[in-house]
């Protein structure tokens, strides 16, 4: 099955004003849709980030992959590496072609200004490559959507779902969490959206009830790092009281000092399933982990294989949040899961603003990963029905997505929806995600410096 054509389509879809440590989401979220077509007429789908420089690399690499067999993933990886200028033999995450990223959150959804503190030696870092704020290589980010699309094709050809290509599913449905955000009622100058404001404890509880009623979620994650720590303590306690017995998590995006993280962690004893990225770096996380009662989770300080040994030596984390978009696709993510198993780490899954192709890929990966035992993150509710995949293949039942059993990813492209979202991309004027600059339009004094408290 030889690759004859690859279509790369940028899309934009409406995004609510979700607050985070880097600022606030802009009115439009960007993604890139990849469609690989073979000489036998089979096609496969992939999805990745939408920032303009990442899009340019995806387009450049698409041309380099024409003529390859869809099974030739090693050669495909080598061609992506050669095209973007990074040697394949370089340590994962230590080299690559780095691009300038926005001053707010990066394409991977982590605060750019927090990035300087990430990595295995955050306390002594004096410089960082721009564009890979969690140190993953450009190669892995660019390779991922092509790999997913080829696995989609291979599943279709074999008549089996992608989860079977990853070793077979160990669960028939993948649980996801209600992903809560502090948010404005609507973007400034626009009518309030249906989710409403969530700027205090009552608003957060209302939001949780809305998402749980609609999707049946059985665990809750709150994006913190927005308000002073005591206010976020109050929000978690309000959720704990409103939803007794429901597992809770708090994600700080490294907004707190070690001292603040320890204080808050101790005050929240008995309320949190885990505390995610409270402070920057492996060393800081290790200090916090030794002093708080709950495990720490990350998708910021351990983001490449070479980070595992120092993180394990420092006992920095108990939970790793997997993300195939920057770990290099589904197969490489399975390798990461094996490393977590070897080191005795639990696993969840990270999410950024995404569409249904990514949700399908995430679901297949989670279904085929035995040690991914925590409910996964997803932004799907915030997309409010907007998608590029035909409806019906993906649905939430009691907070979980049943694993598609149709061949491949089990989703089909809605070409009319794709055309609409591509037109929205052309017209929206946004070409890279920049939560910080958007926030500063309304609050010029805002800073995304980490740690803040």
Short mmCIF file of C-alpha atoms in Angstrom, two decimals:
data_model
loop_
_atom_site.label_atom_id
_atom_site.label_comp_id
_atom_site.label_asym_id
_atom_site.label_seq_id
_atom_site.Cartn_x
_atom_site.Cartn_y
_atom_site.Cartn_z
CA UNK A 1 0.00 0.00 0.00
CA UNK A 2 1.95 2.93 -1.37
CA UNK A 3 1.25 6.53 -0.38
CA UNK A 4 0.13 8.40 -3.49
CA UNK A 5 -1.35 11.57 -2.03
CA UNK A 6 -1.44 13.47 1.26
CA UNK A 7 -3.90 16.27 1.88
CA UNK A 8 -3.03 18.74 4.63
CA UNK A 9 -5.89 21.03 5.65
CA UNK A 10 -5.76 23.72 8.36
CA UNK A 11 -9.00 24.26 10.24
CA UNK A 12 -10.36 26.65 12.85
CA UNK A 13 -13.28 26.17 15.23
CA UNK A 14 -14.85 28.25 17.96
CA UNK A 15 -13.24 28.05 21.37
CA UNK A 16 -14.66 29.46 24.64
CA UNK A 17 -12.65 31.92 26.78
CA UNK A 18 -11.05 29.30 28.99
CA UNK A 19 -8.61 30.72 31.54
CA UNK A 20 -5.28 29.15 32.37
CA UNK A 21 -1.90 30.07 33.80
CA UNK A 22 -0.80 31.46 30.42
CA UNK A 23 -3.85 33.66 29.84
CA UNK A 24 -7.10 32.85 28.06
CA UNK A 25 -8.12 30.92 24.94
CA UNK A 26 -8.78 33.03 21.86
CA UNK A 27 -12.12 32.80 20.01
CA UNK A 28 -10.70 30.36 17.47
CA UNK A 29 -8.73 27.16 18.04
CA UNK A 30 -6.50 25.84 15.25
CA UNK A 31 -5.81 22.27 14.12
CA UNK A 32 -4.36 20.56 11.07
CA UNK A 33 -6.09 17.60 9.43
CA UNK A 34 -3.98 15.08 7.50
CA UNK A 35 -5.45 12.62 4.99
CA UNK A 36 -3.16 9.97 3.50
CA UNK A 37 -4.36 8.18 0.32
CA UNK A 38 -2.80 4.98 -1.05
CA UNK A 39 -2.52 3.45 -4.51
CA UNK A 40 -5.23 0.97 -3.47
CA UNK A 41 -7.71 3.74 -2.74
CA UNK A 42 -7.63 3.41 1.02
CA UNK A 43 -7.29 6.60 3.04
CA UNK A 44 -6.38 7.35 6.63
CA UNK A 45 -6.77 10.34 8.93
CA UNK A 46 -4.48 12.16 11.35
CA UNK A 47 -4.80 15.36 13.38
CA UNK A 48 -2.20 17.68 14.83
CA UNK A 49 -1.51 21.23 16.00
CA UNK A 50 -2.49 24.19 13.85
CA UNK A 51 0.10 26.89 14.46
CA UNK A 52 1.39 28.23 11.16
CA UNK A 53 5.02 27.11 11.50
CA UNK A 54 4.01 23.62 12.52
CA UNK A 55 1.58 23.56 9.57
CA UNK A 56 4.40 24.50 7.20
CA UNK A 57 6.55 21.61 8.46
CA UNK A 58 3.67 19.15 8.11
CA UNK A 59 3.12 20.27 4.53
CA UNK A 60 6.81 20.02 3.71
CA UNK A 61 7.05 16.52 5.16
CA UNK A 62 3.89 15.38 3.37
CA UNK A 63 5.66 15.85 0.05
CA UNK A 64 8.64 13.82 1.30
CA UNK A 65 6.49 10.81 2.21
CA UNK A 66 4.92 10.23 -1.20
CA UNK A 67 5.95 6.80 -2.52
CA UNK A 68 6.46 5.15 0.87
CA UNK A 69 4.62 2.02 1.96
CA UNK A 70 2.24 2.72 4.85
CA UNK A 71 4.00 -0.02 6.85
CA UNK A 72 7.40 1.70 6.57
CA UNK A 73 7.13 3.77 9.74
CA UNK A 74 10.88 3.75 10.44
CA UNK A 75 11.66 5.11 6.99
CA UNK A 76 8.81 7.58 7.36
CA UNK A 77 10.31 8.83 10.63
CA UNK A 78 13.73 9.13 8.99
CA UNK A 79 12.31 11.17 6.12
CA UNK A 80 10.49 13.50 8.51
CA UNK A 81 13.71 13.95 10.47
CA UNK A 82 15.71 14.66 7.33
CA UNK A 83 13.12 17.10 6.03
CA UNK A 84 12.96 19.17 9.20
CA UNK A 85 16.72 18.94 9.64
CA UNK A 86 17.02 16.81 12.79
CA UNK A 87 19.18 13.66 12.91
CA UNK A 88 17.21 10.54 13.75
CA UNK A 89 20.02 9.28 15.98
CA UNK A 90 19.84 12.33 18.26
CA UNK A 91 18.49 11.76 21.76
CA UNK A 92 14.75 12.17 21.86
CA UNK A 93 13.93 15.68 22.95
CA UNK A 94 17.47 17.02 22.98
CA UNK A 95 17.66 18.26 19.43
CA UNK A 96 15.50 19.14 16.48
CA UNK A 97 14.40 22.13 14.49
CA UNK A 98 12.97 24.57 16.95
CA UNK A 99 10.56 27.28 16.00
CA UNK A 100 9.50 30.45 17.72
CA UNK A 101 6.28 29.94 19.63
CA UNK A 102 3.67 32.37 20.88
CA UNK A 103 4.19 34.12 24.16
CA UNK A 104 1.25 32.32 25.73
CA UNK A 105 0.60 28.61 25.47
CA UNK A 106 2.55 26.62 22.94
CA UNK A 107 1.13 24.36 20.26
CA UNK A 108 1.27 21.61 22.83
CA UNK A 109 -0.87 23.54 25.25
CA UNK A 110 1.70 24.40 27.89
CA UNK A 111 2.71 27.90 28.93
CA UNK A 112 5.69 29.13 26.95
CA UNK A 113 7.04 31.16 29.83
CA UNK A 114 6.88 28.09 32.04
CA UNK A 115 8.97 26.21 29.52
CA UNK A 116 12.26 27.61 30.70
CA UNK A 117 11.71 25.77 33.95
CA UNK A 118 10.94 22.41 32.39
CA UNK A 119 13.19 19.46 31.76
CA UNK A 120 15.41 17.34 33.95
CA UNK A 121 17.64 20.17 35.20
CA UNK A 122 15.22 23.05 35.46
CA UNK A 123 16.86 24.70 38.39
CA UNK A 124 20.10 25.29 36.51
CA UNK A 125 18.91 25.79 32.95
CA UNK A 126 20.18 28.99 31.44
CA UNK A 127 18.78 28.61 27.94
CA UNK A 128 16.13 26.65 26.12
CA UNK A 129 15.29 25.86 22.51
CA UNK A 130 12.26 27.86 21.48
CA UNK A 131 9.31 26.01 20.04
CA UNK A 132 9.53 22.82 22.07
CA UNK A 133 8.67 24.04 25.47
CA UNK A 134 8.25 20.52 26.78
CA UNK A 135 11.47 19.42 25.00
CA UNK A 136 9.88 16.98 22.59
CA UNK A 137 11.46 17.05 19.16
CA UNK A 138 9.89 18.69 16.18
CA UNK A 139 10.29 15.33 14.46
CA UNK A 140 7.90 13.59 16.84
CA UNK A 141 5.29 16.32 16.60
CA UNK A 142 5.37 16.33 12.80
CA UNK A 143 5.57 12.55 12.44
CA UNK A 144 2.60 11.78 14.70
CA UNK A 145 -0.36 12.64 12.37
CA UNK A 146 1.18 10.70 9.48
CA UNK A 147 1.73 7.65 11.68
CA UNK A 148 -1.88 7.77 12.95
CA UNK A 149 -3.18 8.08 9.38
CA UNK A 150 -1.09 5.09 8.26
CA UNK A 151 -2.33 3.00 11.18
CA UNK A 152 -5.87 3.98 10.17
CA UNK A 153 -5.16 2.65 6.66
CA UNK A 154 -3.52 -0.52 7.94
CA UNK A 155 -6.49 -1.23 10.18
CA UNK A 156 -8.89 -0.75 7.29
CA UNK A 157 -6.82 -3.04 5.07
CA UNK A 158 -6.72 -5.76 7.71
CA UNK A 159 -10.33 -5.27 8.76
CA UNK A 160 -9.42 -4.57 12.38
CA UNK A 161 -9.55 -1.50 14.64
CA UNK A 162 -6.35 0.41 15.41
CA UNK A 163 -6.47 -0.85 19.00
CA UNK A 164 -5.80 -4.34 17.62
CA UNK A 165 -2.66 -3.05 15.89
CA UNK A 166 -1.47 -1.79 19.27
CA UNK A 167 -1.83 -5.15 20.97
CA UNK A 168 -5.59 -5.39 21.40
CA UNK A 169 -7.94 -3.53 23.68
CA UNK A 170 -7.96 -4.34 27.36
CA UNK A 171 -11.08 -2.23 27.98
CA UNK A 172 -14.18 -1.80 25.84
CA UNK A 173 -14.71 1.85 26.83
CA UNK A 174 -12.23 4.53 27.85
CA UNK A 175 -13.21 6.78 30.80
CA UNK A 176 -12.67 10.54 30.46
CA UNK A 177 -12.85 13.30 33.06
CA UNK A 178 -14.94 16.43 33.26
CA UNK A 179 -12.27 19.02 32.41
CA UNK A 180 -13.21 22.22 34.23
CA UNK A 181 -11.88 25.71 33.52
CA UNK A 182 -12.31 29.08 35.10
CA UNK A 183 -13.83 31.08 32.26
CA UNK A 184 -15.49 34.31 31.26
CA UNK A 185 -19.17 34.24 30.33
CA UNK A 186 -18.18 34.88 26.73
CA UNK A 187 -15.44 36.46 24.69
CA UNK A 188 -15.37 40.26 25.22
CA UNK A 189 -17.79 41.96 22.85
CA UNK A 190 -19.75 38.76 22.24
CA UNK A 191 -22.86 37.24 23.77
CA UNK A 192 -22.34 34.83 26.68
CA UNK A 193 -21.86 31.24 25.57
CA UNK A 194 -24.01 28.40 26.84
CA UNK A 195 -21.45 27.33 29.44
CA UNK A 196 -21.61 30.66 31.27
CA UNK A 197 -19.10 32.24 33.60
CA UNK A 198 -17.02 30.28 36.10
CA UNK A 199 -15.00 32.77 38.10
CA UNK A 200 -15.75 31.57 41.62
CA UNK A 201 -16.51 28.36 43.49
CA UNK A 202 -20.23 28.46 42.65
CA UNK A 203 -19.48 28.91 38.95
CA UNK A 204 -17.04 25.99 38.94
CA UNK A 205 -19.59 23.73 40.64
CA UNK A 206 -22.29 24.76 38.12
CA UNK A 207 -19.92 23.98 35.27
CA UNK A 208 -19.11 20.56 36.71
CA UNK A 209 -22.80 19.75 37.07
CA UNK A 210 -23.45 20.77 33.45
CA UNK A 211 -20.68 18.55 32.08
CA UNK A 212 -21.55 15.62 34.32
CA UNK A 213 -25.25 15.83 33.44
CA UNK A 214 -24.49 15.92 29.72
CA UNK A 215 -21.63 13.43 29.50
CA UNK A 216 -21.89 11.30 32.62
CA UNK A 217 -18.30 11.97 33.71
CA UNK A 218 -17.27 10.12 36.86
CA UNK A 219 -14.14 12.09 37.68
CA UNK A 220 -13.26 15.79 37.61
CA UNK A 221 -10.17 17.79 36.70
CA UNK A 222 -9.83 21.52 37.38
CA UNK A 223 -7.39 23.69 35.43
CA UNK A 224 -5.80 25.85 38.09
CA UNK A 225 -2.97 28.35 38.15
CA UNK A 226 -5.48 31.12 37.44
CA UNK A 227 -6.40 32.50 40.86
CA UNK A 228 -4.42 32.80 44.10
CA UNK A 229 -3.89 29.41 45.73
CA UNK A 230 -6.39 29.87 48.55
CA UNK A 231 -9.15 30.53 46.03
CA UNK A 232 -8.29 27.33 44.18
CA UNK A 233 -8.23 25.42 47.47
CA UNK A 234 -11.77 26.69 48.04
CA UNK A 235 -12.82 25.57 44.55
CA UNK A 236 -11.56 22.03 45.14
CA UNK A 237 -13.27 21.88 48.52
CA UNK A 238 -16.51 23.09 46.95
CA UNK A 239 -16.28 20.36 44.30
CA UNK A 240 -15.48 17.77 46.98
CA UNK A 241 -18.58 18.79 48.91
CA UNK A 242 -20.84 18.98 45.84
CA UNK A 243 -19.67 15.66 44.36
CA UNK A 244 -18.72 13.40 47.28
CA UNK A 245 -16.79 10.33 46.24
CA UNK A 246 -15.97 11.67 42.76
CA UNK A 247 -12.18 11.64 42.13
CA UNK A 248 -10.74 15.16 41.78
CA UNK A 249 -7.54 16.47 40.19
CA UNK A 250 -5.96 19.91 40.04
CA UNK A 251 -3.59 20.99 37.24
CA UNK A 252 -1.45 24.07 37.99
CA UNK A 253 0.81 24.30 34.90
CA UNK A 254 3.76 24.97 37.24
CA UNK A 255 2.22 28.19 38.61
CA UNK A 256 3.31 27.65 42.24
CA UNK A 257 6.61 27.68 44.11
CA UNK A 258 7.74 24.57 45.92
CA UNK A 259 6.69 26.11 49.23
CA UNK A 260 3.20 27.01 48.01
CA UNK A 261 2.78 23.58 46.41
CA UNK A 262 3.61 21.84 49.69
CA UNK A 263 1.28 24.04 51.70
CA UNK A 264 -1.63 23.56 49.34
CA UNK A 265 -0.96 19.86 48.88
CA UNK A 266 -1.13 19.34 52.62
CA UNK A 267 -4.28 21.44 52.95
CA UNK A 268 -5.98 19.37 50.25
CA UNK A 269 -5.17 16.01 51.83
CA UNK A 270 -8.04 13.61 51.30
CA UNK A 271 -9.59 15.56 48.43
CA UNK A 272 -7.30 15.00 45.43
CA UNK A 273 -6.65 11.89 43.38
CA UNK A 274 -3.45 13.56 42.18
CA UNK A 275 -1.89 17.02 41.88
CA UNK A 276 -0.63 17.85 38.40
CA UNK A 277 2.47 19.96 37.71
CA UNK A 278 2.21 22.24 40.73
CA UNK A 279 5.76 23.57 40.38
CA UNK A 280 8.43 23.73 37.64
CA UNK A 281 11.03 21.08 36.95
CA UNK A 282 11.99 17.61 38.08
CA UNK A 283 13.92 18.83 41.12
CA UNK A 284 11.10 21.05 42.36
CA UNK A 285 8.52 18.34 41.75
CA UNK A 286 10.68 15.94 43.73
CA UNK A 287 10.71 18.27 46.71
CA UNK A 288 6.95 18.61 46.59
CA UNK A 289 6.32 14.90 46.07
CA UNK A 290 8.29 14.07 49.21
CA UNK A 291 6.17 16.40 51.31
CA UNK A 292 2.56 16.04 50.14
CA UNK A 293 0.12 13.16 50.71
CA UNK A 294 -1.10 12.69 47.13
CA UNK A 295 0.87 11.58 44.03
CA UNK A 296 2.11 14.18 41.57
CA UNK A 297 1.31 13.92 37.87
CA UNK A 298 3.00 15.56 34.89
CA UNK A 299 3.02 16.21 31.20
CA UNK A 300 5.55 19.02 31.65
CA UNK A 301 8.66 17.80 33.45
CA UNK A 302 8.88 14.28 31.97
CA UNK A 303 8.35 14.58 28.24
CA UNK A 304 11.24 12.61 26.74
CA UNK A 305 12.87 9.25 27.55
CA UNK A 306 15.98 10.84 29.04
CA UNK A 307 13.84 12.52 31.67
CA UNK A 308 12.82 9.20 33.24
CA UNK A 309 16.07 8.40 35.12
CA UNK A 310 16.40 11.78 36.89
CA UNK A 311 12.68 11.89 37.61
CA UNK A 312 12.79 8.41 39.12
CA UNK A 313 15.90 9.25 41.12
CA UNK A 314 14.15 12.34 42.52
CA UNK A 315 10.85 10.44 42.97
CA UNK A 316 9.23 13.42 41.27
CA UNK A 317 6.06 11.85 39.88
CA UNK A 318 3.63 9.02 40.37
CA UNK A 319 1.51 9.59 37.26
CA UNK A 320 2.55 10.39 33.68
CA UNK A 321 0.04 11.97 31.30
CA UNK A 322 0.58 10.45 27.86
CA UNK A 323 0.01 12.45 24.65
CA UNK A 324 0.61 10.82 21.27
CA UNK A 325 0.70 14.23 19.55
CA UNK A 326 4.13 14.99 20.96
CA UNK A 327 5.48 11.57 21.94
CA UNK A 328 5.66 10.62 18.26
CA UNK A 329 2.40 8.80 17.54
CA UNK A 330 0.59 5.76 18.88
CA UNK A 331 3.34 3.14 18.62
CA UNK A 332 5.95 5.33 20.28
CA UNK A 333 3.42 6.20 22.97
CA UNK A 334 3.05 2.47 23.62
CA UNK A 335 6.82 2.39 24.20
CA UNK A 336 6.43 5.20 26.74
CA UNK A 337 3.73 3.17 28.47
CA UNK A 338 6.16 0.26 28.73
CA UNK A 339 8.71 2.58 30.35
CA UNK A 340 6.10 3.72 32.84
CA UNK A 341 5.32 0.10 33.63
CA UNK A 342 9.01 -0.59 34.22
CA UNK A 343 9.34 2.39 36.55
CA UNK A 344 6.08 1.67 38.38
CA UNK A 345 4.31 4.84 37.23
CA UNK A 346 0.57 5.13 36.80
CA UNK A 347 -0.79 6.78 33.67
CA UNK A 348 -3.47 9.16 32.45
CA UNK A 349 -3.70 11.08 29.17
CA UNK A 350 -3.16 14.77 28.42
CA UNK A 351 -5.51 16.77 26.20
CA UNK A 352 -5.36 20.00 24.25
CA UNK A 353 -8.14 21.55 22.14
CA UNK A 354 -8.83 18.76 19.66
CA UNK A 355 -11.38 17.28 17.25
CA UNK A 356 -12.75 13.80 16.70
CA UNK A 357 -9.80 12.31 14.83
CA UNK A 358 -7.63 12.91 17.88
CA UNK A 359 -10.35 11.67 20.23
CA UNK A 360 -10.55 8.43 18.24
CA UNK A 361 -6.76 7.99 18.27
CA UNK A 362 -6.60 8.74 22.01
CA UNK A 363 -9.37 6.24 22.69
CA UNK A 364 -7.68 3.43 20.73
CA UNK A 365 -4.36 4.10 22.45
CA UNK A 366 -5.90 4.20 25.93
CA UNK A 367 -7.93 1.06 25.22
CA UNK A 368 -4.75 -0.86 24.30
CA UNK A 369 -2.61 0.43 27.20
CA UNK A 370 -3.12 -1.84 30.24
CA UNK A 371 -1.39 0.46 32.75
CA UNK A 372 -3.32 3.59 31.73
CA UNK A 373 -5.70 3.29 34.64
CA UNK A 374 -6.72 6.89 35.39
CA UNK A 375 -9.50 8.54 33.40
CA UNK A 376 -8.15 10.57 30.47
CA UNK A 377 -8.43 14.31 29.84
CA UNK A 378 -10.48 15.63 26.93
CA UNK A 379 -11.54 19.04 25.62
CA UNK A 380 -14.38 17.52 23.59
CA UNK A 381 -17.24 19.18 25.54
CA UNK A 382 -15.71 22.61 24.88
CA UNK A 383 -15.93 22.04 21.13
CA UNK A 384 -19.72 21.86 21.65
CA UNK A 385 -20.47 19.55 18.74
CA UNK A 386 -18.05 21.09 16.22
CA UNK A 387 -16.14 18.34 14.43
CA UNK A 388 -14.63 17.15 11.16
CA UNK A 389 -15.72 13.54 11.62
CA UNK A 390 -19.14 12.23 10.73
CA UNK A 391 -21.42 11.91 13.78
CA UNK A 392 -22.22 8.61 15.38
CA UNK A 393 -18.88 6.85 15.64
CA UNK A 394 -17.82 8.52 18.90
CA UNK A 395 -20.11 9.02 21.85
CA UNK A 396 -19.91 9.33 25.63
CA UNK A 397 -21.68 6.80 27.83
CA UNK A 398 -21.36 7.32 31.59
CA UNK A 399 -18.30 9.46 31.01
CA UNK A 400 -16.55 6.91 28.78
CA UNK A 401 -16.11 6.57 25.03
CA UNK A 402 -16.82 3.06 23.72
CA UNK A 403 -13.85 1.94 21.64
CA UNK A 404 -14.77 1.99 17.93
CA UNK A 405 -14.83 -1.54 16.53
CA UNK A 406 -14.95 -0.60 12.84
CA UNK A 407 -11.70 -1.06 10.91
CA UNK A 408 -9.01 1.59 11.43
CA UNK A 409 -9.80 4.53 13.67
CA UNK A 410 -13.49 3.89 13.08
CA UNK A 411 -14.28 7.46 12.06
CA UNK A 412 -14.98 9.00 8.67
CA UNK A 413 -14.23 12.51 7.47
CA UNK A 414 -17.18 14.89 7.15
CA UNK A 415 -16.00 16.78 4.07
CA UNK A 416 -18.64 19.47 4.31
CA UNK A 417 -17.61 20.20 7.90
CA UNK A 418 -13.95 20.15 6.88
CA UNK A 419 -14.64 22.73 4.16
CA UNK A 420 -16.47 24.97 6.60
CA UNK A 421 -13.69 24.81 9.17
CA UNK A 422 -11.06 25.41 6.51
CA UNK A 423 -12.94 28.54 5.42
CA UNK A 424 -13.09 29.61 9.07
CA UNK A 425 -9.32 29.21 9.23
CA UNK A 426 -8.90 31.45 6.20
CA UNK A 427 -11.14 34.13 7.67
CA UNK A 428 -10.41 34.08 11.41
CA UNK A 429 -7.02 35.78 11.14
CA UNK A 430 -5.40 33.68 13.90
CA UNK A 431 -2.27 31.80 12.83
CA UNK A 432 -0.75 30.77 16.14
CA UNK A 433 -2.10 30.22 19.61
CA UNK A 434 -1.21 33.03 21.98
CA UNK A 435 -3.18 32.97 25.21
CA UNK A 436 -0.95 35.54 26.87
CA UNK A 437 -1.24 38.27 24.25
CA UNK A 438 -4.99 37.77 24.05
CA UNK A 439 -5.29 38.16 27.81
CA UNK A 440 -3.16 41.31 27.71
CA UNK A 441 -5.66 42.96 25.39
CA UNK A 442 -8.01 43.10 28.36
CA UNK A 443 -5.52 43.12 31.24
CA UNK A 444 -2.25 44.80 30.18
CA UNK A 445 -0.70 44.00 33.55
CA UNK A 446 -1.11 40.23 33.13
CA UNK A 447 2.04 38.15 33.37
CA UNK A 448 2.52 34.47 32.58
CA UNK A 449 5.74 34.22 34.57
CA UNK A 450 6.23 30.93 36.44
CA UNK A 451 6.04 30.31 39.27
CA UNK A 452 3.60 33.09 40.10
CA UNK A 453 2.59 32.24 43.67
#
